[in-house]
């Protein structure tokens, strides 16, 4: 098979072929959607030969590879990424122009596949990009949700969720293979039987669903590699009951079908707290059961010796969502393939590794035994046996230390009997990693200390990263061109070369070119915001950005208090308006639909924006913008235009963050706490180029132990009191004091994430920001140093660390 020629003419003919023969329209009659689809198919065609070749080679070589198991992939738009990977961007632009079309316009037509919530799903997307760029044999496995993360709109400042119909205009990047479906079973019971004198167990399930693989190309960056992302879609085993249909009961006839196909219908719009929903467990088992079966049947060579499976594959568990894969592999090996339990357990331990993504105790997933036993009875038996053997080993080592046994048991007894998925993953995994140095340390010391003691060497760290292809090269083409000018080409897949920028920092010409790029990015953001939301960032404003999921631990409220305090300062005359550094504060955040406090905070931010933006007393020097529907596409526009990156979580709560890395790489300075990967960012860029504030984690612990009373901070700090009182007075809710009362009383009487305790320190840091921004040239110098020194945060480096510390899967040629 050959690829179309890499020329403008070659591209044009392929494009027209796709438009006419596949789309069934002529160029003159075609819609934007027809043209987008034909363009996508054309780019696909250039990748196809390499993809088929890589699929064949993976099967032939049988080299050790990675199966990345993740319930979420927050991919972002595909067209541009795939154009870049193939090096076709310029050819495509010229080819389309010669047809009288605009690449820019078609690019904007794509609806991004939002098959993830936030950082965790975006991490998975960055990782498969890096795996392909590094040439590691790998498959990403996940769920092909029909509806991804909801589309956020605002009505009267309040979040309204709209369904995300990303598939309605066609899905040119997806290759479904119904003929390769896997049957996934649920429910029923187990039984034992005699197999030639050996007692064995088997599962008699009650119902099944088909899992249809939908394949996506994952091209490496201009290296000719194309890996695979395989997402599973649920399809009923019997379409519908024709007899019932003919009898006229149409609803009943499709009920079973609807029930089965609901499994891949929607992404759970939750971030960091599990929702104990049966459908969620169905989703989890659905995709890992299909993935394991697919790997064993279609990727592994026929007749492969399963006792050596650990030489051939590592299943990386992205958080606890796929952990039910552990008992599933045991079930397949022991029940279906007749392997001895002990051998199977050894193999299983070699084949899994687990990434933990949280420190919040409420986010550690547990499944009630009642539910797990009803849905997956055989798996529950297997989990019990794993736990019995594990606890026996703990007793052997530590004696009958009942408290320790209870603390380490995979089965929790309170508040209801349930399975602790993080513990199961820790017992089964060859390695357990946290996602930043601080997080990994706290994981060992605070969350799973008994396990660290029991399994020396099992815990490790792999600091997260982001792909420089999407978040620098594609998102920031002007900075990319400047970088290439300064350090040469090729930095996109060797990001340490950004260090070469340091020698240009004393060059005034380079600094002014860098500042001009930032200004151009602000103009570009303005165009986007104007078209999308009618917003505008005024000239000369410091662009202060906080974009991430809305969660109390991330402390959007601390940013709110800074804005309100500035506003209150001007109203009360404490601050002369002409002394106010002009700022535009830009928020972006979705709240989980069931998270009432998060939604109230969104409402509050919008209310503050409406009040502040129109108040003439501020003379336009303080603006609060909240464009709805923060997603990857918006991130790609906002981040390159930012001056200041807000990373202000309570220390010890943000596992890593990856937004923080994207900002630093695009030359924003960070105002941040000593939390997650902020710690490593600050170490790399230096204290002079980072605005640190707030308590460190040990201080948080100490305050907590003393007994934290937020009202004491409120009483003691006049500025804080005035800011909170202004919100409480109804100033942002038309005089109605009830609307934001729950936010205010939560801050005053609970404040779990210690917003008030860090307020004074945050305000002082913001004053340092204002002072620093006043010296434009010095600010630019710091911004350049941020870019130069954060090449470490390439996800290529993360993947290299996974290979060295966990996977031992060298790249293949
Ligand atoms: C990077 C990214 C995130 C993660 O942001 P954090 O600040 O690390 O929480 C969330 N959503 C989108 C769309 C992203 O691109």
JSON list of C-alpha atoms and ligand atoms in Angstrom, two decimals, residues 74 117-119 122 471 547-549 554 630-632 635 647 654 657-660 662, ligand 1:
[
{"chain": "A", "resi": 74, "resn": "UNK", "atom": "CA", "xyz": [-9.53, 14.20, 26.66]},
{"chain": "A", "resi": 117, "resn": "UNK", "atom": "CA", "xyz": [-13.23, 15.44, 32.49]},
{"chain": "A", "resi": 118, "resn": "UNK", "atom": "CA", "xyz": [-9.99, 17.30, 33.04]},
{"chain": "A", "resi": 119, "resn": "UNK", "atom": "CA", "xyz": [-6.39, 16.69, 33.96]},
{"chain": "A", "resi": 122, "resn": "UNK", "atom": "CA", "xyz": [-5.83, 15.01, 29.23]},
{"chain": "A", "resi": 471, "resn": "UNK", "atom": "CA", "xyz": [0.50, 22.78, 23.91]},
{"chain": "A", "resi": 547, "resn": "UNK", "atom": "CA", "xyz": [-8.61, 27.71, 34.14]},
{"chain": "A", "resi": 548, "resn": "UNK", "atom": "CA", "xyz": [-9.24, 24.20, 35.49]},
{"chain": "A", "resi": 549, "resn": "UNK", "atom": "CA", "xyz": [-12.13, 22.17, 36.88]},
{"chain": "A", "resi": 554, "resn": "UNK", "atom": "CA", "xyz": [-8.32, 24.22, 43.80]},
{"chain": "A", "resi": 630, "resn": "UNK", "atom": "CA", "xyz": [-13.52, 25.47, 29.08]},
{"chain": "A", "resi": 631, "resn": "UNK", "atom": "CA", "xyz": [-12.09, 22.62, 27.01]},
{"chain": "A", "resi": 632, "resn": "UNK", "atom": "CA", "xyz": [-8.87, 21.71, 25.22]},
{"chain": "A", "resi": 635, "resn": "UNK", "atom": "CA", "xyz": [-7.06, 26.06, 26.57]},
{"chain": "A", "resi": 647, "resn": "UNK", "atom": "CA", "xyz": [-2.02, 27.52, 40.67]},
{"chain": "A", "resi": 654, "resn": "UNK", "atom": "CA", "xyz": [-3.33, 18.91, 44.11]},
{"chain": "A", "resi": 657, "resn": "UNK", "atom": "CA", "xyz": [-1.56, 19.63, 38.00]},
{"chain": "A", "resi": 658, "resn": "UNK", "atom": "CA", "xyz": [-0.66, 19.80, 34.34]},
{"chain": "A", "resi": 659, "resn": "UNK", "atom": "CA", "xyz": [-2.22, 23.15, 33.52]},
{"chain": "A", "resi": 660, "resn": "UNK", "atom": "CA", "xyz": [0.62, 24.70, 35.56]},
{"chain": "A", "resi": 662, "resn": "UNK", "atom": "CA", "xyz": [1.31, 24.34, 29.99]},
{"chain": "B", "resi": 1, "resn": "LIG", "atom": "C1", "xyz": [-4.61, 20.67, 31.16]},
{"chain": "B", "resi": 1, "resn": "LIG", "atom": "C2", "xyz": [-6.08, 20.67, 31.27]},
{"chain": "B", "resi": 1, "resn": "LIG", "atom": "C3", "xyz": [-6.69, 20.45, 32.51]},
{"chain": "B", "resi": 1, "resn": "LIG", "atom": "C4", "xyz": [-5.91, 20.23, 33.78]},
{"chain": "B", "resi": 1, "resn": "LIG", "atom": "O1", "xyz": [-5.70, 21.47, 34.41]},
{"chain": "B", "resi": 1, "resn": "LIG", "atom": "P1", "xyz": [-5.18, 21.57, 35.92]},
{"chain": "B", "resi": 1, "resn": "LIG", "atom": "O2", "xyz": [-4.91, 23.03, 36.10]},
{"chain": "B", "resi": 1, "resn": "LIG", "atom": "O3", "xyz": [-3.94, 20.76, 36.01]},
{"chain": "B", "resi": 1, "resn": "LIG", "atom": "O4", "xyz": [-6.26, 21.07, 36.79]},
{"chain": "B", "resi": 1, "resn": "LIG", "atom": "C5", "xyz": [-8.07, 20.46, 32.57]},
{"chain": "B", "resi": 1, "resn": "LIG", "atom": "N1", "xyz": [-8.82, 20.69, 31.48]},
{"chain": "B", "resi": 1, "resn": "LIG", "atom": "C6", "xyz": [-8.27, 20.95, 30.29]},
{"chain": "B", "resi": 1, "resn": "LIG", "atom": "C7", "xyz": [-9.14, 21.22, 29.12]},
{"chain": "B", "resi": 1, "resn": "LIG", "atom": "C8", "xyz": [-6.88, 20.93, 30.13]},
{"chain": "B", "resi": 1, "resn": "LIG", "atom": "O5", "xyz": [-6.34, 21.14, 28.91]}
]
